[in-house]
Coordinates of C-alpha atoms in Angstrom, one line a residue:
Chain A
M1 CA 4.2 16.5 -34.5
K2 CA 3.6 19.8 -37.0
I3 CA 0.7 22.0 -35.7
T4 CA -1.2 21.0 -39.0
D5 CA -0.9 17.4 -39.1
K6 CA -4.3 15.5 -39.4
L7 CA -5.0 13.5 -36.1
I8 CA -5.3 9.4 -37.0
K9 CA -7.1 7.8 -34.3
G10 CA -5.5 4.6 -32.4
K11 CA -6.5 2.4 -29.6
A12 CA -7.9 3.1 -26.2
N13 CA -4.9 3.0 -23.8
L14 CA -6.5 0.4 -21.9
E15 CA -6.0 -1.9 -24.9
I16 CA -2.6 -1.0 -25.1
Y17 CA -2.0 -1.5 -21.6
S18 CA -3.3 -5.0 -22.1
E19 CA -1.3 -6.0 -25.2
T20 CA 2.0 -4.6 -23.5
L21 CA 1.4 -6.3 -20.4
I22 CA 0.9 -9.8 -22.3
E23 CA 4.1 -8.9 -24.2
L24 CA 5.9 -8.4 -20.9
G25 CA 4.3 -11.5 -19.1
L26 CA 5.2 -13.8 -21.8
S27 CA 8.9 -13.0 -21.3
D28 CA 8.8 -12.8 -17.6
K29 CA 6.6 -15.0 -15.3
D30 CA 7.0 -12.9 -12.5
V31 CA 4.7 -10.1 -14.3
L32 CA 1.3 -10.7 -12.3
A33 CA -1.9 -9.1 -13.1
V34 CA -4.0 -8.7 -10.1
T35 CA -7.7 -7.7 -10.7
S36 CA -11.1 -7.1 -8.7
D37 CA -13.6 -9.0 -10.6
S38 CA -11.9 -6.4 -13.1
R39 CA -10.2 -8.3 -16.0
G40 CA -13.3 -7.5 -18.2
S41 CA -13.4 -3.6 -18.1
G42 CA -9.3 -4.2 -17.8
K43 CA -9.2 -5.7 -21.1
L44 CA -7.4 -8.6 -19.4
V45 CA -9.3 -11.1 -20.8
P46 CA -6.3 -11.9 -23.5
F47 CA -3.7 -11.9 -20.9
A48 CA -5.8 -14.6 -18.8
E49 CA -6.1 -16.8 -21.7
K50 CA -2.8 -16.4 -23.0
L51 CA -1.2 -16.5 -19.4
P52 CA -3.7 -18.2 -17.0
E53 CA -0.6 -18.5 -14.2
Q54 CA -0.3 -14.9 -14.2
I55 CA -3.7 -13.6 -13.6
V56 CA -4.7 -13.4 -10.0
E57 CA -8.3 -12.9 -9.3
I58 CA -9.1 -11.1 -5.7
G59 CA -12.8 -10.6 -5.8
I60 CA -14.5 -7.4 -5.5
A61 CA -12.3 -6.5 -2.8
E62 CA -10.2 -3.4 -3.5
Q63 CA -8.4 -3.1 -0.2
N64 CA -7.3 -6.8 -0.2
L65 CA -6.4 -6.1 -3.9
V66 CA -3.8 -3.8 -3.0
G67 CA -2.7 -5.5 0.4
V68 CA -2.2 -8.8 -1.5
A69 CA -0.5 -6.8 -4.2
A70 CA 2.1 -5.4 -2.0
G71 CA 2.4 -8.6 -0.4
L72 CA 3.3 -10.4 -3.9
A73 CA 5.5 -7.8 -4.9
S74 CA 7.5 -8.3 -1.4
T75 CA 8.8 -11.5 -2.8
G76 CA 10.0 -10.2 -6.4
K77 CA 6.6 -10.1 -8.4
K78 CA 5.8 -7.4 -10.9
V79 CA 2.5 -6.6 -9.6
F80 CA -0.1 -4.6 -12.0
A81 CA -3.1 -4.2 -9.5
T82 CA -6.0 -3.4 -11.7
S83 CA -9.1 -2.1 -10.7
P84 CA -11.3 1.2 -11.8
G85 CA -9.4 4.2 -10.8
C86 CA -12.8 5.4 -8.8
F87 CA -12.5 2.7 -6.6
L88 CA -8.8 1.5 -6.4
A89 CA -7.8 5.4 -5.4
T90 CA -10.1 5.7 -2.7
R91 CA -11.5 2.6 -1.4
S92 CA -7.6 1.3 -0.9
L93 CA -6.1 4.6 -0.1
E94 CA -4.5 3.5 3.2
Q95 CA -3.4 0.3 1.5
I96 CA -1.9 2.3 -1.2
K97 CA -0.2 4.8 1.4
N98 CA 1.1 2.2 4.0
D99 CA 1.7 -1.4 2.1
V100 CA 2.7 0.2 -1.1
A101 CA 4.2 3.6 -0.9
Y102 CA 5.5 3.7 2.6
S103 CA 6.4 0.1 2.7
N104 CA 8.3 0.8 -0.3
Y105 CA 7.1 -2.3 -2.4
P106 CA 7.1 -1.8 -6.5
V107 CA 3.4 -2.1 -6.9
T108 CA 2.0 -0.7 -10.2
L109 CA -1.5 0.2 -9.3
V110 CA -3.5 0.7 -12.6
G111 CA -6.6 2.7 -12.6
I112 CA -8.8 1.7 -15.0
S113 CA -11.8 3.6 -16.7
S114 CA -10.7 6.5 -15.0
G115 CA -11.7 9.8 -15.1
V116 CA -15.0 10.5 -16.4
S117 CA -14.7 7.2 -18.9
Y118 CA -17.8 5.8 -17.1
G119 CA -19.7 8.8 -18.1
A120 CA -23.2 8.6 -17.5
L121 CA -22.8 5.8 -14.7
G122 CA -22.4 8.7 -12.5
S123 CA -20.0 9.8 -9.8
T124 CA -19.4 7.1 -8.2
H125 CA -17.8 5.7 -11.1
H126 CA -15.9 8.8 -11.9
S127 CA -12.3 9.1 -10.7
I128 CA -12.1 13.0 -10.7
H129 CA -10.2 13.0 -7.3
D130 CA -7.3 10.2 -7.7
V131 CA -4.2 12.4 -8.8
A132 CA -5.3 15.1 -6.0
V133 CA -5.1 12.3 -3.4
L134 CA -2.5 10.2 -4.2
R135 CA -0.4 13.3 -5.0
A136 CA -0.2 13.7 -1.4
I137 CA 1.4 10.5 -0.8
H138 CA 5.1 10.3 -0.8
N139 CA 6.7 7.7 -2.8
L140 CA 4.2 7.1 -5.6
T141 CA 4.7 8.2 -8.9
I142 CA 1.9 9.4 -10.8
V143 CA 1.4 8.8 -14.8
V144 CA -1.1 9.7 -16.9
P145 CA -0.4 8.9 -20.6
A146 CA -2.0 10.7 -23.3
D147 CA -1.7 8.2 -26.4
N148 CA -1.0 4.7 -27.3
F149 CA 2.7 5.4 -27.5
E150 CA 2.9 7.0 -24.1
A151 CA 0.7 4.3 -22.8
R152 CA 3.1 1.3 -24.1
E153 CA 6.2 3.3 -22.8
A154 CA 4.2 4.0 -19.3
V155 CA 3.6 0.3 -18.5
K156 CA 7.0 -0.9 -19.9
A157 CA 8.6 2.1 -17.6
A158 CA 6.6 0.8 -14.5
A159 CA 7.6 -2.8 -14.9
A160 CA 11.1 -1.6 -15.1
F161 CA 10.9 0.9 -12.2
D162 CA 11.7 -0.1 -8.6
K163 CA 9.1 2.2 -6.9
P164 CA 5.2 2.2 -6.7
V165 CA 3.7 3.7 -9.5
Y166 CA -0.2 4.6 -10.3
L167 CA -1.2 4.6 -14.2
K168 CA -4.3 6.0 -15.3
F169 CA -6.2 4.9 -18.2
G170 CA -9.4 5.6 -20.0
K171 CA -11.7 3.9 -22.4
K172 CA -11.8 6.2 -25.3
N173 CA -10.0 5.5 -28.7
M174 CA -7.0 8.0 -28.7
P175 CA -5.5 9.8 -31.7
H176 CA -1.7 9.4 -32.2
L177 CA 0.2 12.3 -30.7
H178 CA 3.7 11.1 -31.2
S179 CA 5.7 9.9 -34.2
G180 CA 7.0 6.6 -31.9
D181 CA 10.7 7.7 -32.3
E182 CA 10.8 9.8 -29.1
V183 CA 12.2 8.6 -25.9
F184 CA 9.9 8.0 -23.0
E185 CA 11.1 9.4 -19.4
I186 CA 9.1 9.2 -16.2
G187 CA 9.0 12.9 -15.3
K188 CA 10.0 14.5 -18.4
A189 CA 6.9 15.8 -20.5
F190 CA 6.8 16.0 -24.2
T191 CA 6.4 19.2 -26.0
I192 CA 3.8 18.0 -28.5
V193 CA 3.8 21.3 -30.6
D194 CA 5.8 24.3 -29.7
G195 CA 4.7 28.1 -29.5
S196 CA 5.1 31.0 -27.8
D197 CA 1.8 32.9 -27.5
V198 CA -0.2 30.5 -25.1
A199 CA 0.9 27.0 -23.7
F200 CA -1.6 24.1 -22.8
I201 CA -0.2 21.9 -20.2
A202 CA -2.6 18.9 -20.0
C203 CA -2.3 15.2 -19.4
G204 CA -4.1 12.0 -20.4
E205 CA -7.1 12.0 -22.6
T206 CA -7.2 16.1 -22.6
V207 CA -3.9 16.3 -24.5
A208 CA -5.8 15.6 -27.7
P209 CA -8.4 18.2 -27.4
A210 CA -5.7 20.7 -26.4
F211 CA -3.4 20.1 -29.7
E212 CA -7.0 20.5 -31.6
A213 CA -7.6 23.8 -29.8
A214 CA -3.6 24.3 -30.8
Q215 CA -4.8 23.9 -34.6
K216 CA -7.6 26.3 -34.3
L217 CA -5.6 28.9 -32.8
H218 CA -2.9 28.2 -35.4
E219 CA -5.5 29.1 -37.9
N220 CA -5.8 32.4 -36.6
G221 CA -2.0 33.1 -36.3
I222 CA -1.6 32.4 -32.7
S223 CA 1.2 30.6 -31.8
V224 CA 0.7 27.7 -29.5
R225 CA 2.7 25.2 -27.1
V226 CA 1.2 21.9 -26.4
V227 CA 2.6 20.2 -23.5
S228 CA 1.7 16.6 -22.5
M229 CA 2.7 16.2 -19.0
H230 CA 2.2 12.5 -18.3
T231 CA 3.9 12.4 -15.0
L232 CA 2.1 14.3 -12.6
K233 CA 4.5 13.0 -9.8
P234 CA 7.3 14.0 -9.9
L235 CA 6.3 17.2 -11.9
D236 CA 8.3 18.3 -14.9
T237 CA 8.9 21.7 -13.5
D238 CA 11.5 22.6 -15.9
A239 CA 8.7 22.4 -18.6
I240 CA 6.1 24.2 -16.8
L241 CA 8.8 27.0 -15.9
K242 CA 10.1 27.3 -19.3
A243 CA 6.5 27.7 -20.6
A244 CA 5.6 30.4 -17.8
R245 CA 9.1 32.1 -19.3
E246 CA 8.5 31.5 -22.8
C247 CA 4.6 32.1 -23.5
K248 CA 2.3 34.6 -22.8
A249 CA -0.5 32.7 -20.8
I250 CA -0.9 29.2 -19.5
V251 CA -4.0 26.9 -19.8
T252 CA -3.8 23.7 -17.8
V253 CA -6.3 20.7 -19.0
E254 CA -7.2 17.8 -17.0
E255 CA -9.8 15.0 -16.8
H256 CA -10.0 15.8 -13.1
S257 CA -11.1 17.9 -10.5
I258 CA -9.6 21.3 -10.8
S259 CA -8.9 20.8 -7.0
G260 CA -5.6 19.4 -6.3
G261 CA -4.7 18.2 -9.9
L262 CA -2.3 19.3 -12.5
G263 CA -3.5 22.9 -12.6
E264 CA -3.0 23.4 -8.9
A265 CA 0.5 21.9 -9.4
C266 CA 1.4 24.0 -12.3
A267 CA 0.1 27.1 -10.6
S268 CA 2.2 26.5 -7.4
T269 CA 5.4 25.8 -9.2
I270 CA 4.8 29.0 -11.3
L271 CA 4.3 31.1 -8.3
E272 CA 7.0 29.5 -6.2
A273 CA 9.4 30.6 -9.2
G274 CA 8.3 34.3 -8.8
L275 CA 6.6 34.2 -12.1
F276 CA 3.4 35.6 -13.0
L277 CA 1.3 35.7 -15.9
P278 CA -2.3 34.8 -17.3
F279 CA -3.4 31.4 -16.1
K280 CA -6.6 29.0 -16.2
R281 CA -7.4 25.8 -14.9
V282 CA -9.6 23.8 -17.1
G283 CA -11.0 20.7 -15.7
I284 CA -14.1 19.7 -13.5
P285 CA -15.1 22.3 -11.3
D286 CA -16.1 21.6 -7.7
E287 CA -19.8 20.7 -8.4
E288 CA -21.9 17.7 -9.1
T289 CA -20.3 16.4 -12.1
V290 CA -22.9 16.9 -15.0
A291 CA -24.7 13.5 -16.0
G292 CA -23.8 12.5 -19.5
S293 CA -21.2 10.7 -21.6
Q294 CA -17.3 11.5 -21.5
V295 CA -17.8 13.5 -24.8
E296 CA -20.6 15.3 -23.5
I297 CA -19.1 15.8 -19.8
F298 CA -16.1 17.4 -21.7
E299 CA -18.3 19.6 -23.9
H300 CA -20.1 20.8 -21.2
Y301 CA -16.7 21.6 -19.1
G302 CA -15.4 23.1 -22.3
I303 CA -12.7 20.3 -22.7
T304 CA -12.7 20.4 -26.4
G305 CA -10.8 21.8 -29.1
E306 CA -13.1 25.0 -29.6
G307 CA -14.0 25.4 -26.0
L308 CA -10.2 25.5 -25.1
C309 CA -9.5 27.6 -28.3
N310 CA -12.2 30.1 -26.6
T311 CA -10.4 30.0 -23.0
A312 CA -7.4 30.6 -24.6
L313 CA -8.4 33.6 -26.8
K314 CA -10.5 34.9 -23.4
L315 CA -7.1 34.7 -21.6
L316 CA -5.1 36.6 -24.1
N317 CA -7.6 39.1 -24.5
L318 CA -8.5 38.5 -27.8
S319 CA -12.1 37.1 -27.9
Chain B
M1 CA 13.2 -29.2 16.3
Q2 CA 13.0 -27.7 20.0
K3 CA 15.9 -25.2 20.5
Y4 CA 15.1 -24.1 24.3
S5 CA 13.3 -25.8 27.2
D6 CA 10.4 -24.3 28.4
Y7 CA 12.0 -23.0 31.0
E8 CA 14.7 -21.3 28.8
L9 CA 11.9 -19.5 27.1
E10 CA 10.1 -18.5 30.2
Q11 CA 13.4 -16.9 31.1
K12 CA 13.8 -15.1 27.8
S13 CA 10.5 -13.7 28.1
V14 CA 11.0 -12.3 31.8
R15 CA 14.2 -10.8 30.3
Y16 CA 11.9 -9.4 27.0
R17 CA 9.3 -8.2 29.4
I18 CA 11.9 -6.1 31.5
A19 CA 13.5 -4.8 28.5
L20 CA 10.6 -3.6 26.6
L21 CA 9.1 -2.0 29.8
K22 CA 12.5 -0.1 30.3
Y23 CA 12.2 1.0 26.5
I24 CA 8.8 2.3 26.9
K25 CA 9.7 4.2 30.2
R26 CA 12.5 5.8 28.4
A27 CA 10.7 6.7 25.4
N28 CA 7.8 7.6 27.3
A29 CA 5.4 5.9 24.8
G30 CA 4.5 2.4 24.1
H31 CA 1.5 0.1 24.0
T32 CA 2.3 -1.6 27.4
G33 CA -0.6 -4.0 27.6
G34 CA -0.8 -5.3 24.4
D35 CA 3.4 -5.9 24.4
L36 CA 3.3 -8.2 27.3
S37 CA 0.1 -9.9 26.1
C38 CA 1.9 -11.0 22.9
T39 CA 5.6 -11.4 24.5
D40 CA 5.6 -15.1 24.8
I41 CA 3.7 -15.6 21.3
L42 CA 6.9 -13.6 19.8
N43 CA 9.4 -15.4 21.9
V44 CA 8.3 -18.9 20.4
L45 CA 7.7 -17.5 17.2
Y46 CA 11.3 -16.4 16.6
N47 CA 13.2 -18.5 18.9
E48 CA 11.3 -21.7 18.2
V49 CA 9.3 -21.5 14.9
L50 CA 10.7 -19.1 12.2
N51 CA 13.4 -19.9 10.2
V52 CA 14.4 -16.3 10.1
S53 CA 17.6 -14.7 11.2
P54 CA 19.8 -11.5 10.0
G55 CA 21.7 -13.9 8.0
N56 CA 19.1 -15.2 6.3
F57 CA 16.8 -12.0 6.2
S58 CA 17.0 -12.1 2.0
D59 CA 16.8 -15.7 1.5
P60 CA 13.5 -15.9 -0.7
N61 CA 12.8 -19.4 1.4
R62 CA 12.7 -17.8 4.8
D63 CA 9.3 -17.7 6.7
R64 CA 7.9 -14.4 6.7
Y65 CA 6.7 -12.7 9.9
I66 CA 4.0 -9.6 9.6
Q67 CA 3.0 -7.6 12.9
S68 CA -0.7 -6.7 11.7
K69 CA -1.2 -5.2 15.6
G70 CA 1.9 -2.9 14.9
H71 CA 1.2 -1.1 17.8
S72 CA 2.9 -4.0 20.0
V73 CA 6.1 -3.0 18.4
E74 CA 8.3 -2.7 21.7
A75 CA 8.0 -6.4 21.9
L76 CA 8.9 -7.1 18.4
Y77 CA 12.0 -4.8 18.7
V78 CA 13.4 -6.2 21.9
V79 CA 12.8 -9.8 20.4
L80 CA 14.7 -8.7 17.1
A81 CA 17.4 -7.3 19.2
D82 CA 17.9 -10.7 21.1
K83 CA 18.0 -12.3 17.5
G84 CA 20.8 -10.3 16.7
F85 CA 19.1 -7.9 14.0
F86 CA 20.4 -4.9 15.6
P87 CA 22.0 -3.8 19.0
E88 CA 19.6 -3.7 21.8
R89 CA 21.3 -0.4 22.8
D90 CA 19.7 1.1 19.4
L91 CA 16.5 1.0 21.4
E92 CA 17.5 3.8 23.8
T93 CA 16.6 6.0 20.8
M94 CA 13.1 4.5 20.4
C95 CA 10.6 7.5 19.7
R96 CA 13.3 10.0 19.7
Y97 CA 13.7 12.7 17.0
K98 CA 15.2 11.1 13.5
S99 CA 15.3 7.6 15.4
P100 CA 14.4 4.4 13.2
Y101 CA 12.8 2.9 15.8
V102 CA 9.1 4.5 15.8
G103 CA 6.1 3.5 17.6
H104 CA 5.1 1.0 14.9
P105 CA 7.1 -1.7 12.8
T106 CA 8.9 0.0 9.6
R107 CA 11.2 -1.4 7.4
K108 CA 13.9 1.0 8.4
V109 CA 14.6 -1.4 11.2
R110 CA 16.2 -4.7 10.1
G111 CA 14.2 -7.8 10.8
I112 CA 11.1 -5.9 9.7
E113 CA 9.1 -6.9 6.5
F114 CA 6.5 -4.4 6.4
N115 CA 5.4 -0.9 7.8
T116 CA 2.2 -1.7 9.7
G117 CA 0.6 -0.1 12.5
A118 CA -2.8 1.0 10.5
L119 CA -5.0 -2.1 11.6
G120 CA -6.5 -4.8 9.2
H121 CA -3.6 -4.8 6.9
G122 CA -1.3 -7.8 7.8
L123 CA -3.5 -10.4 6.8
S124 CA -4.3 -9.0 3.4
I125 CA -0.3 -8.6 2.8
S126 CA 0.3 -12.0 4.4
T127 CA -2.2 -13.6 2.0
G128 CA -0.2 -12.0 -0.8
I129 CA 3.2 -13.7 0.4
A130 CA 1.4 -17.2 1.1
L131 CA 0.2 -17.0 -2.4
A132 CA 3.4 -16.2 -4.0
G133 CA 5.0 -18.9 -2.0
K134 CA 2.2 -21.4 -3.5
K135 CA 3.0 -20.1 -7.0
D136 CA 6.5 -20.5 -6.9
Q137 CA 6.4 -23.7 -4.7
L138 CA 8.5 -22.3 -2.2
P139 CA 8.6 -24.1 1.4
Y140 CA 8.1 -20.9 3.6
R141 CA 5.3 -20.3 6.4
V142 CA 3.9 -16.9 6.6
F143 CA 2.8 -15.9 10.0
T144 CA 0.6 -12.5 10.9
L145 CA -0.2 -11.5 14.2
L146 CA -3.6 -9.8 14.6
G147 CA -5.1 -8.0 17.7
D148 CA -8.7 -9.0 18.8
G149 CA -10.1 -5.6 18.6
E150 CA -8.9 -5.5 15.1
L151 CA -11.2 -7.8 13.9
A152 CA -14.0 -5.2 13.7
E153 CA -11.8 -4.0 10.2
G154 CA -13.6 -5.3 7.3
S155 CA -10.3 -6.0 5.2
N156 CA -9.5 -8.8 7.5
W157 CA -12.8 -10.6 6.3
E158 CA -11.7 -9.8 2.7
A159 CA -8.4 -11.5 2.9
A160 CA -10.1 -14.3 5.3
M161 CA -12.1 -15.3 2.3
L162 CA -9.5 -15.1 -0.6
A163 CA -6.9 -17.0 1.5
A164 CA -9.4 -19.8 2.1
H165 CA -10.2 -19.4 -1.6
Y166 CA -6.6 -20.3 -2.5
K167 CA -6.1 -22.8 0.0
L168 CA -3.4 -21.0 1.7
D169 CA -2.4 -23.9 4.5
N170 CA 1.1 -21.8 4.3
L171 CA -0.7 -19.1 6.3
V172 CA -1.1 -18.8 10.0
A173 CA -2.9 -15.8 11.5
I174 CA -2.3 -15.7 15.6
L175 CA -5.1 -14.1 17.2
D176 CA -3.7 -12.2 20.3
H177 CA -6.9 -12.6 22.3
N178 CA -6.5 -10.8 25.2
T179 CA -10.2 -9.6 25.3
L180 CA -9.5 -6.2 25.8
Q181 CA -9.1 -2.7 23.2
I182 CA -8.6 0.4 24.1
T183 CA -12.3 1.5 24.8
G184 CA -12.8 -1.9 27.1
R185 CA -13.9 -5.3 26.2
N186 CA -14.2 -6.9 22.7
S187 CA -17.5 -7.9 23.4
E188 CA -19.1 -4.5 24.5
V189 CA -17.2 -2.3 21.9
C190 CA -18.2 -4.6 18.8
N191 CA -18.7 -8.1 19.8
P192 CA -16.5 -10.4 17.6
Y193 CA -17.9 -13.6 19.1
P194 CA -18.3 -16.2 17.9
I195 CA -14.8 -16.1 16.9
E196 CA -14.0 -19.4 16.2
E197 CA -17.4 -20.1 14.1
K198 CA -16.8 -17.2 12.2
W199 CA -13.3 -18.4 10.8
K200 CA -14.3 -22.1 10.6
A201 CA -17.6 -20.4 8.5
F202 CA -14.7 -18.9 6.1
G203 CA -13.1 -22.1 5.6
W204 CA -10.2 -21.8 8.1
N205 CA -8.7 -24.4 10.0
V206 CA -9.2 -22.9 13.7
V207 CA -7.1 -24.0 16.9
H208 CA -7.2 -22.7 20.4
T209 CA -3.8 -22.4 22.5
D210 CA -2.8 -20.8 25.8
G211 CA -0.6 -18.0 24.7
H212 CA 1.2 -18.0 27.7
N213 CA 2.0 -21.4 27.7
F214 CA 5.3 -22.5 25.7
A215 CA 4.9 -26.0 25.2
E216 CA 1.7 -25.4 23.5
L217 CA 2.7 -22.6 21.6
R218 CA 5.7 -24.5 20.3
K219 CA 3.4 -27.2 18.9
V220 CA 0.3 -25.6 17.5
L221 CA 3.0 -22.9 15.3
N222 CA 5.5 -25.7 14.6
E223 CA 2.5 -28.1 13.6
T224 CA 0.6 -26.1 10.9
P225 CA -0.6 -26.8 8.4
T226 CA -2.8 -29.3 10.2
V227 CA -5.5 -29.6 7.5
P228 CA -4.0 -29.4 3.9
G229 CA -5.6 -26.6 1.9
K230 CA -6.9 -24.6 4.9
P231 CA -5.4 -21.5 6.2
N232 CA -4.9 -21.5 10.0
F233 CA -6.3 -19.7 12.6
V234 CA -4.7 -19.9 16.2
I235 CA -7.1 -18.4 18.8
A236 CA -4.1 -17.5 21.4
H237 CA -5.6 -16.8 24.8
T238 CA -3.7 -14.5 26.3
V239 CA -3.9 -11.6 29.3
K240 CA -3.3 -8.0 28.1
G241 CA -0.2 -6.7 30.8
K242 CA 0.6 -10.4 31.4
G243 CA 3.6 -10.6 33.9
V244 CA 3.1 -7.4 36.0
S245 CA 0.3 -7.9 38.6
F246 CA -1.3 -4.6 38.5
M247 CA -1.1 -4.3 34.6
E248 CA -3.1 -7.7 34.0
D249 CA -6.5 -7.4 32.4
I250 CA -6.7 -3.7 32.9
K251 CA -7.6 -1.9 30.0
K252 CA -5.9 1.5 31.1
W253 CA -2.8 -0.1 30.2
H254 CA -3.2 -0.4 26.5
H255 CA -0.7 2.4 25.9
R256 CA -0.1 4.0 29.7
V257 CA 3.5 4.6 30.3
P258 CA 4.3 3.6 34.0
A259 CA 5.0 6.0 36.4
D260 CA 8.1 5.8 38.0
E261 CA 6.9 3.9 41.3
E262 CA 4.6 1.6 38.9
F263 CA 8.0 1.1 36.6
E264 CA 10.0 0.1 39.6
Q265 CA 7.4 -2.4 41.3
A266 CA 7.1 -3.8 37.5
I267 CA 10.5 -4.7 37.3
N268 CA 10.9 -5.7 41.0
E269 CA 8.1 -8.5 40.2
L270 CA 9.8 -9.4 36.9
K271 CA 13.5 -9.5 38.3
V272 CA 12.3 -12.0 41.3
Q273 CA 11.2 -14.2 38.4
L274 CA 14.8 -14.2 37.0
N275 CA 17.4 -16.7 37.2
E276 CA 20.8 -15.3 36.2
N277 CA 22.1 -18.7 35.3
Y278 CA 19.9 -18.2 32.1

């Protein structure tokens, strides 16, 4: 994108998930959506209507959801186990670890309505811990798409991948951050805009506010890089170190606890390479998350164009 | 079709018990009591029931066996070795540095379908495989072996409800019901009774068998599905530590490794039962 491009609103990444899964399911009867009474929130009602033989309802039982998904995958089914991220990542953690990752069956775990998408429903329904716990599990790829293009490509890539994947989708309509000509590759970050004063390394629904911050900073003559680190594992360490070498400061942005997520992954990559530069993690701090909608929670913690702009200016000693 | 006489199976079990004790002693690790309680079940499964062999292990039509009580892996290893999945001498590396033969089943070992060991996983996995078999109209059956202490894991009951919902009569869960777990009697740790009524209430066909009677095991495991549309729960009444007098029904043998004299006595007791002609 160009830094001056106006953001154009697209659909929710969850809708793209559903549309893409229908496309995949129509051409391959082994593609299965497995749900835990979650077809509505997963936008999978159209999938169920078009492909009734390819949806497997488990009921509200997330441990069983993942165990059954692993069993199905072991017979060659391409399974998309779909459940709110808050429940999927931790209620089913042992099944993810043993039945899917350790046993190495290529289930795609789809954490829907993730992050703080459920907003004012409260912390029981927030998944700001999922990346932290899942990063520690060997043989699990983690992808958090930023926009509709990344969402579509991530679903297709997961279906074709022979290893377990965790995909994380939010509910909000996302602006387009890609022209659509780019080549999506698991483990290879996108540089949305290039620059050299400060780099925002963001993922998921925080890439758009990072881009808005970049536009504000650009108006003030500051050169900004925005990286969409859609794959949290394996991490694109080349893109992180390139940013650390070429920019004066780095701000990481995530809809996740600042403990154990993207920010810490970037920090350890940079430090282990012997580099040092001004660095700030922006995300949900280690406290009881403030009540409110996703928009209000983002504003509260500075995950907005203005908030991130101010964080960058402070880091560059320009505020 | 019957492949072995009861006497031949009995002789196999004696050899399996000698072998698993030998490898537990060598590794200085293992779940002795539970291995001995499920040895006869595994013997009948692999020699009389499952259409599984090294030659057909990637055949989509093969029967599946998932060992939910993964800690009894030593019994499974010796049976798989006997079936030709790997040379038995490989088990000399069991639990050693870099050995694939670790203390719970892993797919690094040929013949094993899933990495199990954390309890309460096998039934969900088996439900998924059985469901795929129904969807694809494949003839295979899915067998899983549960421990009785394991029934306290809630995930079993999630799977029990779902398997009945989908009418998975191609699924057979066998309970190795030796009545003991690491702390003591099941009924004293977290009472699982009434077991039969619980599974019936969940919509399963429940049958009882003597878990050390080859004729009964062969009949019960080969006859399923007996009730169309119902998953099958086989309560196999077993004795923990079966086959070694001083280990039988004693909780300390859950994962105790025999001392030298105990090992010698155990092997001698078993060798007396061996007929070299079999």
